[in-house]
Short mmCIF file of C-alpha atoms in Angstrom, two decimals:
data_model
loop_
_atom_site.label_atom_id
_atom_site.label_comp_id
_atom_site.label_asym_id
_atom_site.label_seq_id
_atom_site.Cartn_x
_atom_site.Cartn_y
_atom_site.Cartn_z
CA MET A 29 30.63 -20.78 16.01
CA ARG A 30 27.46 -22.72 15.25
CA ARG A 31 25.97 -21.72 18.62
CA PHE A 32 26.80 -18.08 17.90
CA LEU A 33 25.07 -18.23 14.51
CA LEU A 34 21.98 -19.82 16.03
CA PHE A 35 21.92 -17.13 18.71
CA ALA A 36 22.25 -14.38 16.08
CA LEU A 37 19.39 -15.83 14.04
CA ALA A 38 17.21 -16.06 17.14
CA ALA A 39 18.02 -12.47 18.01
CA CYS A 40 17.02 -11.30 14.52
CA SER A 41 13.73 -13.16 14.82
CA ALA A 42 13.11 -11.72 18.29
CA ALA A 43 13.61 -8.22 16.94
CA ALA A 44 10.53 -8.70 14.79
CA GLN A 45 8.45 -9.79 17.78
CA ALA A 46 6.98 -7.61 20.48
CA ALA A 47 5.10 -7.57 23.72
CA PRO A 48 3.08 -4.67 25.10
CA GLY A 49 5.42 -1.87 26.10
CA GLU A 50 8.01 -2.88 23.51
CA ARG A 51 8.76 -1.36 20.12
CA ILE A 52 7.61 -2.83 16.82
CA THR A 53 9.44 -1.82 13.66
CA LEU A 54 7.11 -1.04 10.75
CA CYS A 55 8.36 -0.32 7.25
CA PHE A 56 6.55 1.75 4.66
CA GLU A 57 7.19 2.85 1.10
CA ARG A 58 9.71 5.65 0.69
CA GLN A 59 7.27 7.84 -1.21
CA GLU A 60 4.74 10.43 -0.15
CA VAL A 61 1.11 9.49 -0.72
CA ARG A 62 -1.00 12.33 0.57
CA PRO A 63 -3.12 12.56 2.62
CA TRP A 64 -2.11 9.16 3.96
CA ARG A 65 1.59 9.62 4.65
CA THR A 66 4.61 11.82 4.11
CA LEU A 67 8.27 10.94 4.46
CA ASP A 68 8.63 13.09 7.58
CA GLY A 69 5.98 11.10 9.44
CA GLY A 70 2.91 13.19 8.69
CA GLY A 71 -0.42 12.08 7.30
CA LEU A 72 -3.43 10.04 8.31
CA ASN A 73 -1.66 6.66 8.35
CA PHE A 74 0.74 7.85 11.04
CA GLU A 75 -2.05 9.46 13.05
CA LEU A 76 -4.05 6.24 12.94
CA LEU A 77 -1.13 4.01 13.86
CA SER A 78 0.10 6.28 16.64
CA GLU A 79 -3.29 6.28 18.32
CA ALA A 80 -3.64 2.50 17.86
CA ALA A 81 -0.21 2.07 19.48
CA ARG A 82 -1.22 4.28 22.40
CA ARG A 83 -4.36 2.21 22.98
CA THR A 84 -2.47 -1.09 22.93
CA GLY A 85 0.55 0.01 24.96
CA VAL A 86 3.16 -0.53 22.24
CA SER A 87 5.24 1.92 20.26
CA PHE A 88 6.15 1.83 16.60
CA ASP A 89 9.51 2.52 14.99
CA PHE A 90 8.79 3.67 11.43
CA GLN A 91 11.31 2.99 8.66
CA SER A 92 10.91 4.15 5.05
CA MET A 93 12.47 2.11 2.24
CA PRO A 94 11.80 1.05 -1.36
CA TRP A 95 8.54 -0.88 -1.44
CA LYS A 96 9.91 -4.18 -2.72
CA ARG A 97 12.59 -4.19 -0.01
CA CYS A 98 9.95 -3.44 2.64
CA LEU A 99 7.89 -6.45 1.56
CA GLU A 100 10.97 -8.66 1.41
CA GLN A 101 11.96 -7.67 4.94
CA LEU A 102 8.42 -8.35 6.13
CA LYS A 103 8.50 -11.83 4.61
CA ALA A 104 11.89 -12.50 6.21
CA ASN A 105 10.66 -11.35 9.66
CA GLN A 106 13.28 -8.60 9.64
CA VAL A 107 10.60 -6.06 10.54
CA GLY A 108 7.53 -6.48 12.70
CA GLY A 109 5.12 -5.26 10.05
CA ALA A 110 4.46 -3.10 7.01
CA PHE A 111 1.80 -0.61 6.00
CA ALA A 112 -0.21 0.26 3.91
CA VAL A 113 -0.42 -3.09 2.11
CA SER A 114 -3.27 -4.24 -0.10
CA PHE A 115 -4.31 -7.89 -0.07
CA SER A 116 -3.78 -10.51 -2.73
CA ARG A 117 -3.50 -14.29 -2.54
CA ASP A 118 0.15 -14.10 -3.57
CA ARG A 119 0.88 -11.75 -0.67
CA MET A 120 -0.37 -14.15 1.98
CA SER A 121 3.18 -15.48 2.32
CA LEU A 122 4.45 -12.05 3.36
CA GLY A 123 2.87 -12.07 6.80
CA ALA A 124 -0.45 -11.93 8.65
CA TYR A 125 -3.49 -10.07 7.38
CA PRO A 126 -6.57 -9.52 9.57
CA GLY A 127 -9.20 -12.18 9.01
CA VAL A 128 -6.99 -14.50 6.96
CA SER A 129 -6.06 -17.88 8.41
CA GLY A 130 -4.77 -19.50 5.24
CA ASN A 131 -7.41 -22.24 5.31
CA GLU A 132 -10.11 -20.41 3.36
CA ALA A 133 -11.03 -21.54 -0.14
CA GLU A 134 -11.33 -17.91 -1.23
CA PRO A 135 -9.30 -15.93 1.32
CA GLN A 136 -10.06 -12.25 1.80
CA ALA A 137 -8.67 -9.88 4.37
CA ASP A 138 -11.17 -8.36 6.80
CA ALA A 139 -11.87 -4.93 5.31
CA SER A 140 -13.32 -3.72 8.63
CA LYS A 141 -9.73 -3.77 9.96
CA ARG A 142 -8.34 -1.69 7.07
CA MET A 143 -6.34 1.48 7.49
CA HIS A 144 -7.90 3.17 4.47
CA THR A 145 -9.28 2.58 1.00
CA ASP A 146 -7.85 3.93 -2.24
CA THR A 147 -8.25 3.40 -5.96
CA TYR A 148 -6.05 2.80 -8.98
CA VAL A 149 -6.81 4.79 -12.11
CA LEU A 150 -5.49 4.60 -15.66
CA ALA A 151 -3.53 7.53 -17.06
CA ARG A 152 -3.12 7.98 -20.81
CA LEU A 153 -1.59 10.63 -23.03
CA ARG A 154 -3.96 13.37 -24.08
CA GLY A 155 -5.47 12.37 -27.41
CA SER A 156 -4.84 8.65 -26.85
CA ARG A 157 -7.71 6.31 -27.75
CA VAL A 158 -7.01 3.82 -24.93
CA GLU A 159 -10.20 3.18 -22.97
CA TRP A 160 -11.32 1.28 -19.88
CA ASP A 161 -15.03 0.86 -19.17
CA GLY A 162 -14.71 -1.02 -15.90
CA LYS A 163 -14.63 -4.42 -17.58
CA THR A 164 -12.62 -4.21 -20.79
CA PHE A 165 -9.66 -2.34 -22.25
CA ARG A 166 -10.12 -1.04 -25.78
CA ASN A 167 -7.70 0.42 -28.31
CA LEU A 168 -4.76 -0.76 -26.24
CA ASP A 169 -1.67 -0.81 -28.46
CA GLY A 170 1.11 -1.32 -25.94
CA ARG A 171 1.96 -2.12 -22.34
CA ILE A 172 0.39 -0.73 -19.20
CA GLY A 173 2.98 0.24 -16.64
CA PHE A 174 2.76 0.02 -12.86
CA GLN A 175 5.21 0.47 -10.00
CA LEU A 176 7.46 -2.39 -8.99
CA GLY A 177 5.88 -4.57 -6.31
CA TYR A 178 2.42 -3.01 -6.57
CA SER A 179 -0.51 -5.43 -6.44
CA VAL A 180 -2.35 -3.71 -9.29
CA GLY A 181 -0.04 -5.76 -11.49
CA ASP A 182 -2.00 -8.89 -10.54
CA PHE A 183 -5.20 -7.17 -11.63
CA LEU A 184 -3.72 -6.09 -14.96
CA ARG A 185 -2.30 -9.52 -15.74
CA ALA A 186 -5.69 -11.06 -14.95
CA GLN A 187 -7.12 -8.83 -17.69
CA GLY A 188 -4.67 -10.40 -20.15
CA VAL A 189 -2.83 -7.16 -20.94
CA GLN A 190 0.90 -6.73 -21.41
CA THR A 191 2.53 -5.00 -18.45
CA ASP A 192 5.72 -3.19 -17.48
CA ASP A 193 6.84 -3.05 -13.83
CA GLY A 194 10.19 -1.39 -14.43
CA SER A 195 9.44 1.80 -12.49
CA GLN A 196 9.82 2.30 -8.75
CA ARG A 197 8.27 5.77 -8.58
CA SER A 198 5.09 7.16 -10.06
CA ASP A 199 7.04 10.06 -11.60
CA GLU A 200 9.26 7.61 -13.47
CA LEU A 201 6.19 5.72 -14.64
CA VAL A 202 4.59 8.86 -16.04
CA GLN A 203 7.81 9.87 -17.76
CA LYS A 204 7.84 6.52 -19.60
CA LEU A 205 4.23 7.11 -20.63
CA ILE A 206 5.01 10.58 -21.98
CA ALA A 207 8.06 9.19 -23.82
CA GLY A 208 5.78 6.78 -25.69
CA ARG A 209 7.16 3.64 -24.06
CA LEU A 210 3.80 2.78 -22.50
CA ALA A 211 0.21 2.87 -23.68
CA GLY A 212 -1.08 3.62 -20.19
CA ALA A 213 -0.02 3.87 -16.56
CA ALA A 214 -1.85 2.43 -13.55
CA LEU A 215 -1.53 5.00 -10.75
CA GLY A 216 -2.79 5.17 -7.20
CA GLY A 217 -5.60 7.69 -6.95
CA ASN A 218 -3.69 10.07 -4.70
CA ASP A 219 -0.52 9.87 -6.78
CA ALA A 220 -2.60 10.51 -9.90
CA ALA A 221 -4.17 13.61 -8.34
CA ARG A 222 -0.73 14.92 -7.33
CA LEU A 223 0.76 14.34 -10.77
CA MET A 224 -2.17 16.00 -12.52
CA ARG A 225 -1.51 19.15 -10.49
CA GLY A 226 2.12 19.25 -11.65
CA PRO A 227 3.84 19.80 -14.99
CA TYR A 228 2.82 16.38 -16.30
CA GLY A 229 -0.87 17.19 -15.97
CA LYS A 230 -0.99 19.07 -19.28
CA ARG A 231 0.16 15.95 -21.12
CA LEU A 232 -2.06 13.40 -19.40
CA GLU A 233 -5.68 12.35 -18.98
CA LEU A 234 -7.15 10.17 -16.22
CA LEU A 235 -9.91 7.82 -17.30
CA PRO A 236 -13.03 8.36 -15.17
CA VAL A 237 -13.70 4.71 -14.28
CA PRO A 238 -11.23 3.37 -11.67
CA LEU A 239 -9.31 0.22 -12.48
CA VAL A 240 -9.84 -1.19 -9.03
CA GLU A 241 -10.54 -0.06 -5.46
CA LYS A 242 -8.59 -1.67 -2.65
CA PRO A 243 -8.48 -1.58 1.15
CA TYR A 244 -5.01 -1.16 2.67
CA PHE A 245 -3.87 -2.89 5.85
CA LEU A 246 -1.26 -3.09 8.55
CA VAL A 247 0.32 -6.48 7.79
CA LEU A 248 2.28 -8.01 10.65
CA SER A 249 5.17 -10.44 10.43
CA SER A 250 4.57 -14.17 10.67
CA ALA A 251 6.96 -14.27 13.64
CA LEU A 252 4.97 -11.67 15.54
CA ALA A 253 1.63 -13.22 14.65
CA SER A 254 2.69 -16.67 15.85
CA SER A 255 4.38 -15.49 19.05
CA ARG A 256 1.90 -12.75 20.07
CA PRO A 257 -1.46 -13.58 18.46
CA GLN A 258 -3.44 -11.70 21.11
CA LEU A 259 -1.35 -8.56 20.66
CA VAL A 260 -1.76 -8.77 16.88
CA ALA A 261 -5.53 -9.10 17.23
CA ARG A 262 -5.61 -6.13 19.61
CA LEU A 263 -3.65 -3.99 17.17
CA TRP A 264 -6.08 -4.68 14.33
CA GLU A 265 -9.05 -4.09 16.62
CA ALA A 266 -7.51 -0.79 17.73
CA ILE A 267 -7.05 0.28 14.10
CA GLU A 268 -10.73 -0.40 13.44
CA ALA A 269 -11.78 1.48 16.58
CA VAL A 270 -9.61 4.51 15.82
CA ARG A 271 -10.65 4.64 12.17
CA ASN A 272 -14.32 4.61 13.19
CA SER A 273 -13.89 7.16 15.99
CA PRO A 274 -15.62 10.54 15.45
CA ALA A 275 -12.35 12.46 15.80
CA TYR A 276 -10.48 10.43 13.18
CA ARG A 277 -13.43 10.31 10.79
CA LYS A 278 -13.59 14.10 10.94
CA ARG A 279 -9.85 14.35 10.24
CA GLU A 280 -10.12 11.93 7.31
CA GLN A 281 -13.09 13.77 5.83
CA GLN A 282 -11.28 17.09 6.08
CA ALA A 283 -8.06 15.74 4.56
CA THR A 284 -9.69 13.94 1.65
CA SER A 285 -12.21 16.67 0.84
CA MET A 286 -9.46 19.30 0.68
CA ARG A 287 -7.36 17.15 -1.64
CA PRO A 288 -7.49 18.43 -5.21
CA GLY A 289 -8.56 15.73 -7.61
CA ALA A 290 -10.31 13.79 -4.86
CA ALA A 291 -12.93 12.60 -7.32
CA TYR A 292 -10.42 10.45 -9.19
#
């Protein structure tokens, strides 16, 4: 029985590893964030990853799931990687980021290997006096909400504000704001633009100064990074090469310029 359990554990770990020509399972958040990704496999993230896979001779199996579960499975080596994941020191235990060895005094992921960059903005109710000038919150009389598992929570806590991470979806977060249970909501720039186009837009305002801008990465499992370090390096290099290619840069420019609310 013990030998069977050990074999099963080894098989689970092997499933998160890959060699060229094999499949790597990548999880992503079960929520559409246009123009980067849709639940049916559309968007720039999938275009970028598919071309990177073609160049490196691997194939990706994409699985959508709640974000916290995705990160937990990454940490447990139950998937080969996750995207699009922003960097924070606390997230170093999840898996391998490009350019991070774990020995740096001030670790930072290599932004040249990013998939894309996006911002977080603060939404408030129309008529609210809550302000953010890029350095300080003013007239804040309650909690700022953010989605469960999102790294913007680290930024908000560093500002010394009270937070609420009880929402999994941006729509739920905005509903709590409209109900008066929050003083503000930290939203991804693309989610904010989408919500402002919908029925909530008449009730909300987006502050013009972003809370923070972050690069987003393909983070690969610790098991894959330790067993196939050369493959991992080639994947990140391919992402950089594809992102900088004229064809992809044209696609990204078209997709982001056509997005309503792109200035947020």
